Amino acid sequence: MSLSANVSFLSPLDLQMETRPKYYGREFHGMLSRESADELLGGAEGAYLVRESQRQPGTHTLALRFGHQTLNYRLFYDGKHFVGEKRFETVHDLVTDGLITLYIETKAAEYIAKMTTNPIYEHLGYTSLLKDKMGHRLSRRRTEPHRVTFQREDRKVHTFRGPHWCEYCANFMWGLIAQGVHCSDCGLNVHKQCSKLVPSDCQPDLHRIKKVFSCDLTTLVKAHNTTRPMVVDMCIKEIELRGLQSEGLYRVSGFSEHIEDVRLAFDRDGEKADISANVYNDINIIAGALKLYLRDLPIPVITFHVYSKFIQAAKIPNPDTRLEAIHEGLLQLPPAHYETLRYLMMHLKKVTMFEKDNFMNSENLGIVFGPTLMQPPEQNALATLNDMRHQKLIIQLLIEHEDVLF
């Protein structure tokens, strides 16, 4: 069936151009009732028009004939046209994609329901393919939930060019745009609904990781087969070698252009980056680079998922109960985040041992690292301001009780 051949639109001859928004074409018919739109479409499958709503003037509705009835959708435009998640350059593309989806969901609903419950990859050689891409045993039940959907940023809705098949269920990925989900770490391509069932612990491909800074923490350590990011290890080693007695360590800023040079060096050279005193004599540059790395993580070291738990823990008045709540929050961190935070707190405790020289105690370090390691899931200026004292207290307690909490 050629769906595009059935897509058509109707336009009354007396439509006045001045009433038509500039982003609509001849499909726009001005203000119409549902009944009038249904009459104009004349029962032709795939025919459509755009009308201004009589009930809500100024809003627009897409009227589309499908399945011997006229379907009405609230139509939006923000530079692209959309009625749901997908956005399209033209209304024609939106309708074409919609017809494909409606046809598939109507004619193959039972088959689609079976796609993820009874995947057929075992019969098509997809077991070995997924083992290669995911680095994971596929003998586990496929109904296991996607454990870290809230944490990983590497799987995103993707528009594929040309025909593609889901690498989980082996079925065709239909639609014009946003047909499925693509993992930028391992290259896995799956339906959006299938992505919820695919284990999240894929083995990232180093060739796909373009930089070190702003890269997901879990992705980076898996790609390099380490427990912590190299940036954290190398910067802390350099600071402990020659900077623990530096006055205002982590509070005093290094030159921003030199900090940027360090970032570029790590992105370009990785663990071969030279951050020694021969290149960067000012230790504040290295300290600044470490803070920048932690601040630019797409998911903070203390993840969005547990942020509220730590803030609530900070509000507990009883010291012992408060530490227990913080410990419970730490246990919910992903392994790479937990290990990075543990190592950083050990380092910061060493910094406080030289307080008489560097004038940096746990409270001062809490002020510096609170907003760096903890960020609220939703950016709200007032909430962020109110949370700052709690962020400071959490980091201060993590430093002071590092040996007990980790």
CSV table of N, CA and C in Angstrom, one decimal, residues 194-344:
chain,number,residue,atom,x,y,z
A,194,CYS,N,10.9,-1.1,23.1
A,194,CYS,CA,11.9,-2.1,23.4
A,194,CYS,C,13.1,-1.6,24.2
A,195,SER,N,13.4,-0.4,24.1
A,195,SER,CA,14.5,0.2,24.9
A,195,SER,C,14.3,0.0,26.4
A,196,LYS,N,13.1,0.0,26.8
A,196,LYS,CA,12.8,-0.2,28.2
A,196,LYS,C,13.1,-1.6,28.8
A,197,LEU,N,13.3,-2.5,27.8
A,197,LEU,CA,13.5,-3.9,28.2
A,197,LEU,C,14.9,-4.3,28.0
A,198,VAL,N,15.7,-3.5,27.3
A,198,VAL,CA,17.1,-3.8,27.1
A,198,VAL,C,18.0,-3.5,28.3
A,199,PRO,N,18.8,-4.4,28.8
A,199,PRO,CA,19.7,-4.0,29.9
A,199,PRO,C,20.5,-2.8,29.6
A,200,SER,N,20.7,-2.0,30.6
A,200,SER,CA,21.4,-0.7,30.4
A,200,SER,C,22.9,-0.8,30.5
A,201,ASP,N,23.4,-1.9,30.9
A,201,ASP,CA,24.9,-2.0,31.2
A,201,ASP,C,25.6,-2.4,29.9
A,202,CYS,N,25.5,-1.6,28.9
A,202,CYS,CA,26.2,-1.9,27.6
A,202,CYS,C,27.7,-1.6,27.8
A,203,GLN,N,28.5,-2.1,26.9
A,203,GLN,CA,29.9,-1.8,26.9
A,203,GLN,C,30.2,-0.7,25.9
A,204,PRO,N,30.5,0.5,26.3
A,204,PRO,CA,30.7,1.6,25.4
A,204,PRO,C,31.9,1.3,24.4
A,205,ASP,N,31.7,1.9,23.2
A,205,ASP,CA,32.8,1.7,22.2
A,205,ASP,C,33.6,3.0,22.3
A,206,LEU,N,34.9,2.8,22.5
A,206,LEU,CA,35.8,4.0,22.6
A,206,LEU,C,35.8,4.9,21.4
A,207,HIS,N,35.5,4.3,20.2
A,207,HIS,CA,35.5,5.1,19.0
A,207,HIS,C,34.3,6.0,19.0
A,208,ARG,N,33.3,5.8,19.8
A,208,ARG,CA,32.1,6.6,19.8
A,208,ARG,C,32.2,7.7,20.8
A,209,ILE,N,33.2,7.6,21.7
A,209,ILE,CA,33.3,8.7,22.8
A,209,ILE,C,34.3,9.7,22.3
A,210,LYS,N,33.7,10.9,22.0
A,210,LYS,CA,34.5,12.0,21.4
A,210,LYS,C,35.2,12.9,22.3
A,211,LYS,N,34.9,12.8,23.6
A,211,LYS,CA,35.5,13.7,24.6
A,211,LYS,C,35.5,13.1,26.0
A,212,VAL,N,36.2,13.8,26.9
A,212,VAL,CA,36.2,13.3,28.3
A,212,VAL,C,35.3,14.2,29.1
A,213,PHE,N,35.5,15.5,29.0
A,213,PHE,CA,34.6,16.4,29.7
A,213,PHE,C,33.2,16.4,29.2
A,214,SER,N,32.2,16.5,30.0
A,214,SER,CA,30.8,16.5,29.7
A,214,SER,C,30.3,15.1,29.2
A,215,CYS,N,31.1,14.1,29.4
A,215,CYS,CA,30.8,12.7,29.1
A,215,CYS,C,30.2,12.0,30.3
A,216,ASP,N,29.1,11.3,30.1
A,216,ASP,CA,28.5,10.5,31.2
A,216,ASP,C,29.6,9.8,32.0
A,217,LEU,N,29.5,9.9,33.3
A,217,LEU,CA,30.6,9.3,34.2
A,217,LEU,C,30.6,7.8,34.0
A,218,THR,N,29.5,7.1,34.1
A,218,THR,CA,29.4,5.7,33.9
A,218,THR,C,30.0,5.3,32.6
A,219,THR,N,29.6,6.0,31.5
A,219,THR,CA,30.1,5.7,30.2
A,219,THR,C,31.6,5.8,30.1
A,220,LEU,N,32.2,6.8,30.7
A,220,LEU,CA,33.6,7.0,30.6
A,220,LEU,C,34.4,5.9,31.3
A,221,VAL,N,34.0,5.6,32.5
A,221,VAL,CA,34.7,4.5,33.2
A,221,VAL,C,34.6,3.2,32.6
A,222,LYS,N,33.4,2.9,32.0
A,222,LYS,CA,33.2,1.6,31.4
A,222,LYS,C,34.1,1.5,30.1
A,223,ALA,N,34.1,2.6,29.4
A,223,ALA,CA,34.9,2.7,28.1
A,223,ALA,C,36.4,2.5,28.4
A,224,HIS,N,36.9,3.0,29.5
A,224,HIS,CA,38.3,2.9,29.8
A,224,HIS,C,38.6,1.8,30.8
A,225,ASN,N,37.6,1.1,31.2
A,225,ASN,CA,37.7,-0.1,32.1
A,225,ASN,C,38.4,0.4,33.4
A,226,THR,N,37.9,1.4,34.0
A,226,THR,CA,38.5,2.0,35.2
A,226,THR,C,37.4,2.1,36.2
A,227,THR,N,37.7,2.3,37.5
A,227,THR,CA,36.7,2.5,38.5
A,227,THR,C,36.3,4.0,38.7
A,228,ARG,N,37.2,4.9,38.3
A,228,ARG,CA,37.0,6.3,38.4
A,228,ARG,C,37.4,7.0,37.1
A,229,PRO,N,36.9,8.2,36.8
A,229,PRO,CA,37.4,8.9,35.6
A,229,PRO,C,38.9,9.3,35.8
A,230,MET,N,39.6,9.2,34.7
A,230,MET,CA,41.0,9.5,34.7
A,230,MET,C,41.3,11.0,35.1
A,231,VAL,N,40.3,11.9,34.8
A,231,VAL,CA,40.5,13.3,35.2
A,231,VAL,C,40.6,13.4,36.7
A,232,VAL,N,39.7,12.7,37.4
A,232,VAL,CA,39.7,12.8,38.8
A,232,VAL,C,41.0,12.3,39.4
A,233,ASP,N,41.4,11.1,38.9
A,233,ASP,CA,42.7,10.5,39.4
A,233,ASP,C,43.9,11.4,39.2
A,234,MET,N,44.0,11.9,37.9
A,234,MET,CA,45.2,12.6,37.6
A,234,MET,C,45.2,14.0,38.3
A,235,CYS,N,44.1,14.7,38.3
A,235,CYS,CA,44.1,16.0,39.0
A,235,CYS,C,44.4,15.9,40.5
A,236,ILE,N,43.7,14.9,41.1
A,236,ILE,CA,43.9,14.7,42.6
A,236,ILE,C,45.4,14.4,42.9
A,237,LYS,N,45.9,13.5,42.1
A,237,LYS,CA,47.3,13.1,42.2
A,237,LYS,C,48.3,14.3,42.1
A,238,GLU,N,48.0,15.2,41.2
A,238,GLU,CA,48.8,16.4,41.0
A,238,GLU,C,48.7,17.3,42.1
A,239,ILE,N,47.4,17.5,42.6
A,239,ILE,CA,47.2,18.4,43.7
A,239,ILE,C,47.8,17.9,45.0
A,240,GLU,N,47.7,16.7,45.3
A,240,GLU,CA,48.3,16.1,46.5
A,240,GLU,C,49.8,16.1,46.4
A,241,LEU,N,50.4,16.1,45.2
A,241,LEU,CA,51.8,16.2,45.0
A,241,LEU,C,52.4,17.5,45.4
A,242,ARG,N,51.7,18.6,45.0
A,242,ARG,CA,52.3,19.9,45.1
A,242,ARG,C,51.3,21.0,45.5
A,243,GLY,N,50.1,20.7,46.0
A,243,GLY,CA,49.2,21.8,46.2
A,243,GLY,C,48.4,21.8,47.5
A,244,LEU,N,48.6,20.8,48.4
A,244,LEU,CA,47.8,20.7,49.6
A,244,LEU,C,48.0,21.9,50.6
A,245,GLN,N,49.2,22.5,50.5
A,245,GLN,CA,49.4,23.7,51.4
A,245,GLN,C,49.1,25.0,50.7
A,246,SER,N,48.6,25.0,49.5
A,246,SER,CA,48.3,26.2,48.7
A,246,SER,C,47.1,26.9,49.4
A,247,GLU,N,47.3,28.2,49.7
A,247,GLU,CA,46.3,29.0,50.4
A,247,GLU,C,45.1,29.1,49.5
A,248,GLY,N,43.9,28.8,50.1
A,248,GLY,CA,42.7,29.0,49.3
A,248,GLY,C,42.5,27.9,48.3
A,249,LEU,N,43.1,26.7,48.5
A,249,LEU,CA,42.9,25.7,47.5
A,249,LEU,C,41.4,25.4,47.2
A,250,TYR,N,41.0,25.3,46.0
A,250,TYR,CA,39.7,25.1,45.5
A,250,TYR,C,38.8,26.3,45.6
A,251,ARG,N,39.2,27.3,46.5
A,251,ARG,CA,38.4,28.5,46.6
A,251,ARG,C,39.0,29.6,45.6
A,252,VAL,N,40.3,29.6,45.5
A,252,VAL,CA,40.9,30.6,44.6
A,252,VAL,C,40.9,30.1,43.2
A,253,SER,N,40.4,30.9,42.3
A,253,SER,CA,40.3,30.4,40.9
A,253,SER,C,41.6,30.6,40.1
A,254,GLY,N,41.8,29.6,39.2
A,254,GLY,CA,42.9,29.8,38.3
A,254,GLY,C,42.4,30.6,37.0
A,255,PHE,N,43.3,30.9,36.1
A,255,PHE,CA,43.0,31.6,34.9
A,255,PHE,C,42.1,30.8,34.1
A,256,SER,N,40.9,31.3,33.7
A,256,SER,CA,39.9,30.5,33.0
A,256,SER,C,40.4,30.0,31.7
A,257,GLU,N,41.3,30.8,31.0
A,257,GLU,CA,41.8,30.3,29.7
A,257,GLU,C,42.7,29.1,29.8
A,258,HIS,N,43.5,29.1,31.0
A,258,HIS,CA,44.4,28.0,31.2
A,258,HIS,C,43.6,26.7,31.7
A,259,ILE,N,42.5,26.9,32.4
A,259,ILE,CA,41.6,25.8,32.8
A,259,ILE,C,41.0,25.2,31.5
A,260,GLU,N,40.6,26.1,30.6
A,260,GLU,CA,40.1,25.6,29.3
A,260,GLU,C,41.1,24.8,28.5
A,261,ASP,N,42.4,25.2,28.6
A,261,ASP,CA,43.5,24.5,28.0
A,261,ASP,C,43.6,23.0,28.6
A,262,VAL,N,43.4,22.9,29.9
A,262,VAL,CA,43.5,21.6,30.5
A,262,VAL,C,42.3,20.7,30.0
A,263,ARG,N,41.2,21.3,29.9
A,263,ARG,CA,40.0,20.6,29.4
A,263,ARG,C,40.3,20.1,28.0
A,264,LEU,N,40.7,20.9,27.2
A,264,LEU,CA,41.0,20.5,25.8
A,264,LEU,C,42.1,19.4,25.7
A,265,ALA,N,43.1,19.5,26.6
A,265,ALA,CA,44.1,18.5,26.7
A,265,ALA,C,43.6,17.2,27.0
A,266,PHE,N,42.7,17.1,28.0
A,266,PHE,CA,42.1,15.8,28.4
A,266,PHE,C,41.2,15.3,27.3
A,267,ASP,N,40.4,16.2,26.6
A,267,ASP,CA,39.5,15.8,25.5
A,267,ASP,C,40.4,15.2,24.3
A,268,ARG,N,41.5,15.8,24.1
A,268,ARG,CA,42.3,15.5,23.0
A,268,ARG,C,43.2,14.3,23.3
A,269,ASP,N,43.9,14.3,24.5
A,269,ASP,CA,44.9,13.3,24.7
A,269,ASP,C,44.6,12.3,25.8
A,270,GLY,N,43.4,12.5,26.5
A,270,GLY,CA,43.0,11.5,27.5
A,270,GLY,C,44.0,11.4,28.6
A,271,GLU,N,44.4,10.2,29.0
A,271,GLU,CA,45.3,9.9,30.1
A,271,GLU,C,46.7,10.4,29.8
A,272,LYS,N,47.0,10.7,28.5
A,272,LYS,CA,48.3,11.2,28.2
A,272,LYS,C,48.5,12.7,28.3
A,273,ALA,N,47.4,13.4,28.8
A,273,ALA,CA,47.4,14.8,28.9
A,273,ALA,C,48.5,15.2,30.0
A,274,ASP,N,49.3,16.2,29.7
A,274,ASP,CA,50.3,16.7,30.6
A,274,ASP,C,49.8,17.8,31.4
A,275,ILE,N,49.6,17.6,32.7
A,275,ILE,CA,49.2,18.6,33.6
A,275,ILE,C,50.2,18.9,34.7
A,276,SER,N,51.4,18.6,34.5
A,276,SER,CA,52.5,18.7,35.4
A,276,SER,C,52.8,20.2,35.6
A,277,ALA,N,53.7,20.5,36.7
A,277,ALA,CA,54.1,21.8,37.0
A,277,ALA,C,54.9,22.4,35.8
A,278,ASN,N,55.5,21.6,35.0
A,278,ASN,CA,56.2,22.2,33.9
A,278,ASN,C,55.3,22.9,32.9
A,279,VAL,N,54.1,22.5,32.8
A,279,VAL,CA,53.1,23.1,31.9
A,279,VAL,C,52.2,24.1,32.6
A,280,TYR,N,51.7,23.7,33.8
A,280,TYR,CA,50.8,24.5,34.6
A,280,TYR,C,51.4,24.7,36.0
A,281,ASN,N,52.1,25.7,36.2
A,281,ASN,CA,52.8,25.9,37.5
A,281,ASN,C,51.8,26.3,38.6
A,282,ASP,N,50.7,26.9,38.3
A,282,ASP,CA,49.7,27.4,39.2
A,282,ASP,C,48.8,26.2,39.5
A,283,ILE,N,48.8,25.7,40.7
A,283,ILE,CA,48.0,24.5,41.1
A,283,ILE,C,46.5,24.8,41.1
A,284,ASN,N,46.1,26.1,41.1
A,284,ASN,CA,44.7,26.5,41.1
A,284,ASN,C,44.1,26.2,39.7
A,285,ILE,N,45.0,26.1,38.7
A,285,ILE,CA,44.5,25.7,37.3
A,285,ILE,C,44.0,24.3,37.3
A,286,ILE,N,44.8,23.4,38.0
A,286,ILE,CA,44.4,22.0,38.0
A,286,ILE,C,43.2,21.8,38.9
A,287,ALA,N,43.1,22.5,40.1
A,287,ALA,CA,42.0,22.4,40.9
A,287,ALA,C,40.7,23.0,40.2
A,288,GLY,N,40.9,24.0,39.4
A,288,GLY,CA,39.8,24.6,38.6
A,288,GLY,C,39.3,23.6,37.6
A,289,ALA,N,40.3,22.9,36.9
A,289,ALA,CA,39.9,21.9,35.9
A,289,ALA,C,39.1,20.8,36.5
A,290,LEU,N,39.5,20.3,37.7
A,290,LEU,CA,38.8,19.3,38.4
A,290,LEU,C,37.3,19.7,38.7
A,291,LYS,N,37.2,20.9,39.2
A,291,LYS,CA,35.8,21.4,39.5
A,291,LYS,C,35.0,21.5,38.3
A,292,LEU,N,35.6,22.0,37.2
A,292,LEU,CA,34.9,22.1,35.9
A,292,LEU,C,34.4,20.8,35.4
A,293,TYR,N,35.3,19.8,35.5
A,293,TYR,CA,34.9,18.4,35.1
A,293,TYR,C,33.7,17.9,35.8
A,294,LEU,N,33.7,18.1,37.2
A,294,LEU,CA,32.6,17.6,38.0
A,294,LEU,C,31.4,18.4,37.8
A,295,ARG,N,31.5,19.7,37.5
A,295,ARG,CA,30.4,20.6,37.3
A,295,ARG,C,29.7,20.3,36.0
A,296,ASP,N,30.5,19.9,35.0
A,296,ASP,CA,30.0,19.7,33.6
A,296,ASP,C,29.4,18.3,33.3
A,297,LEU,N,29.5,17.4,34.3
A,297,LEU,CA,28.9,16.1,34.1
A,297,LEU,C,27.4,16.2,33.8
A,298,PRO,N,27.0,15.5,32.8
A,298,PRO,CA,25.5,15.6,32.4
A,298,PRO,C,24.6,15.1,33.6
A,299,ILE,N,25.1,14.1,34.3
A,299,ILE,CA,24.5,13.7,35.6
A,299,ILE,C,25.4,13.9,36.7
A,300,PRO,N,25.1,14.7,37.7
A,300,PRO,CA,26.0,15.0,38.8
A,300,PRO,C,26.5,13.8,39.5
A,301,VAL,N,27.6,14.0,40.2
A,301,VAL,CA,28.2,12.8,41.0
A,301,VAL,C,27.1,12.3,42.0
A,302,ILE,N,26.5,13.2,42.7
A,302,ILE,CA,25.3,12.8,43.5
A,302,ILE,C,24.1,13.0,42.5
A,303,THR,N,23.6,11.9,42.0
A,303,THR,CA,22.7,11.9,40.9
A,303,THR,C,21.4,12.6,41.2
A,304,PHE,N,20.7,13.0,40.1
A,304,PHE,CA,19.4,13.6,40.2
A,304,PHE,C,18.4,12.7,41.0
A,305,HIS,N,18.6,11.4,40.8
A,305,HIS,CA,17.6,10.4,41.4
A,305,HIS,C,17.7,10.5,42.9
A,306,VAL,N,18.8,10.7,43.5
A,306,VAL,CA,18.9,10.6,45.0
A,306,VAL,C,19.1,12.0,45.6
A,307,TYR,N,19.0,13.1,44.7
A,307,TYR,CA,19.2,14.4,45.2
A,307,TYR,C,18.3,14.8,46.4
A,308,SER,N,17.0,14.5,46.2
A,308,SER,CA,16.0,14.9,47.2
A,308,SER,C,16.3,14.1,48.5
A,309,LYS,N,16.7,12.8,48.4
A,309,LYS,CA,17.0,12.0,49.6
A,309,LYS,C,18.1,12.7,50.4
A,310,PHE,N,19.1,13.2,49.8
A,310,PHE,CA,20.2,13.9,50.5
A,310,PHE,C,19.8,15.2,51.1
A,311,ILE,N,18.9,15.9,50.4
A,311,ILE,CA,18.4,17.2,50.9
A,311,ILE,C,17.6,16.9,52.2
A,312,GLN,N,16.7,15.9,52.1
A,312,GLN,CA,15.9,15.6,53.2
A,312,GLN,C,16.8,15.1,54.4
A,313,ALA,N,17.8,14.4,54.1
A,313,ALA,CA,18.7,13.9,55.1
A,313,ALA,C,19.4,15.1,55.9
A,314,ALA,N,19.7,16.1,55.1
A,314,ALA,CA,20.4,17.3,55.7
A,314,ALA,C,19.5,18.0,56.7
A,315,LYS,N,18.2,17.8,56.5
A,315,LYS,CA,17.2,18.5,57.4
A,315,LYS,C,16.9,17.7,58.7
A,316,ILE,N,17.4,16.5,58.8
A,316,ILE,CA,17.2,15.7,60.0
A,316,ILE,C,18.0,16.3,61.2
A,317,PRO,N,17.4,16.6,62.3
A,317,PRO,CA,18.1,17.3,63.4
A,317,PRO,C,19.0,16.3,64.2
A,318,ASN,N,18.6,15.1,64.3
A,318,ASN,CA,19.4,14.2,65.1
A,318,ASN,C,20.7,13.8,64.3
A,319,PRO,N,21.9,14.0,64.8
A,319,PRO,CA,23.1,13.7,64.0
A,319,PRO,C,23.3,12.3,63.6
A,320,ASP,N,23.0,11.3,64.5
A,320,ASP,CA,23.2,9.9,64.1
A,320,ASP,C,22.2,9.5,63.0
A,321,THR,N,20.9,9.9,63.2
A,321,THR,CA,19.9,9.6,62.2
A,321,THR,C,20.2,10.2,60.9
A,322,ARG,N,20.8,11.4,60.9
A,322,ARG,CA,21.1,12.1,59.7
A,322,ARG,C,22.2,11.4,59.0
A,323,LEU,N,23.2,10.9,59.7
A,323,LEU,CA,24.3,10.2,59.0
A,323,LEU,C,23.8,8.8,58.4
A,324,GLU,N,22.9,8.2,59.1
A,324,GLU,CA,22.3,6.9,58.6
A,324,GLU,C,21.6,7.2,57.3
A,325,ALA,N,20.8,8.3,57.2
A,325,ALA,CA,20.1,8.6,56.0
A,325,ALA,C,21.0,9.0,54.9
A,326,ILE,N,22.1,9.7,55.2
A,326,ILE,CA,23.1,10.0,54.2
A,326,ILE,C,23.8,8.7,53.6
A,327,HIS,N,24.1,7.7,54.6
A,327,HIS,CA,24.7,6.5,54.2
A,327,HIS,C,23.7,5.7,53.2
A,328,GLU,N,22.4,5.7,53.6
A,328,GLU,CA,21.4,5.0,52.7
A,328,GLU,C,21.4,5.6,51.3
A,329,GLY,N,21.5,7.0,51.3
A,329,GLY,CA,21.5,7.6,50.0
A,329,GLY,C,22.8,7.2,49.2
A,330,LEU,N,23.9,7.1,49.8
A,330,LEU,CA,25.2,6.8,49.1
A,330,LEU,C,25.0,5.4,48.5
A,331,LEU,N,24.3,4.5,49.2
A,331,LEU,CA,24.2,3.1,48.7
A,331,LEU,C,23.3,3.0,47.4
A,332,GLN,N,22.6,4.1,47.1
A,332,GLN,CA,21.7,4.1,45.9
A,332,GLN,C,22.4,4.7,44.7
A,333,LEU,N,23.7,5.2,44.9
A,333,LEU,CA,24.4,5.8,43.8
A,333,LEU,C,24.9,4.6,42.8
A,334,PRO,N,25.0,4.9,41.5
A,334,PRO,CA,25.7,4.0,40.6
A,334,PRO,C,27.1,3.7,41.0
A,335,PRO,N,27.7,2.6,40.8
A,335,PRO,CA,29.0,2.3,41.2
A,335,PRO,C,30.1,3.3,40.9
A,336,ALA,N,30.1,3.8,39.6
A,336,ALA,CA,31.1,4.8,39.2
A,336,ALA,C,30.9,6.1,40.0
A,337,HIS,N,29.7,6.5,40.3
A,337,HIS,CA,29.4,7.7,41.0
A,337,HIS,C,29.9,7.5,42.5
A,338,TYR,N,29.5,6.4,43.1
A,338,TYR,CA,29.9,6.1,44.4
A,338,TYR,C,31.4,6.1,44.6
A,339,GLU,N,32.1,5.4,43.7
A,339,GLU,CA,33.6,5.4,43.8
A,339,GLU,C,34.2,6.7,43.6
A,340,THR,N,33.7,7.5,42.7
A,340,THR,CA,34.3,8.8,42.4
A,340,THR,C,34.1,9.7,43.7
A,341,LEU,N,32.9,9.7,44.2
A,341,LEU,CA,32.6,10.5,45.4
A,341,LEU,C,33.4,10.0,46.6
A,342,ARG,N,33.6,8.7,46.8
A,342,ARG,CA,34.4,8.2,47.9
A,342,ARG,C,35.8,8.7,47.8
A,343,TYR,N,36.4,8.6,46.6
A,343,TYR,CA,37.8,9.0,46.4
A,343,TYR,C,38.0,10.5,46.6
A,344,LEU,N,37.0,11.2,46.1
A,344,LEU,CA,37.1,12.7,46.2
A,344,LEU,C,37.0,13.1,47.7
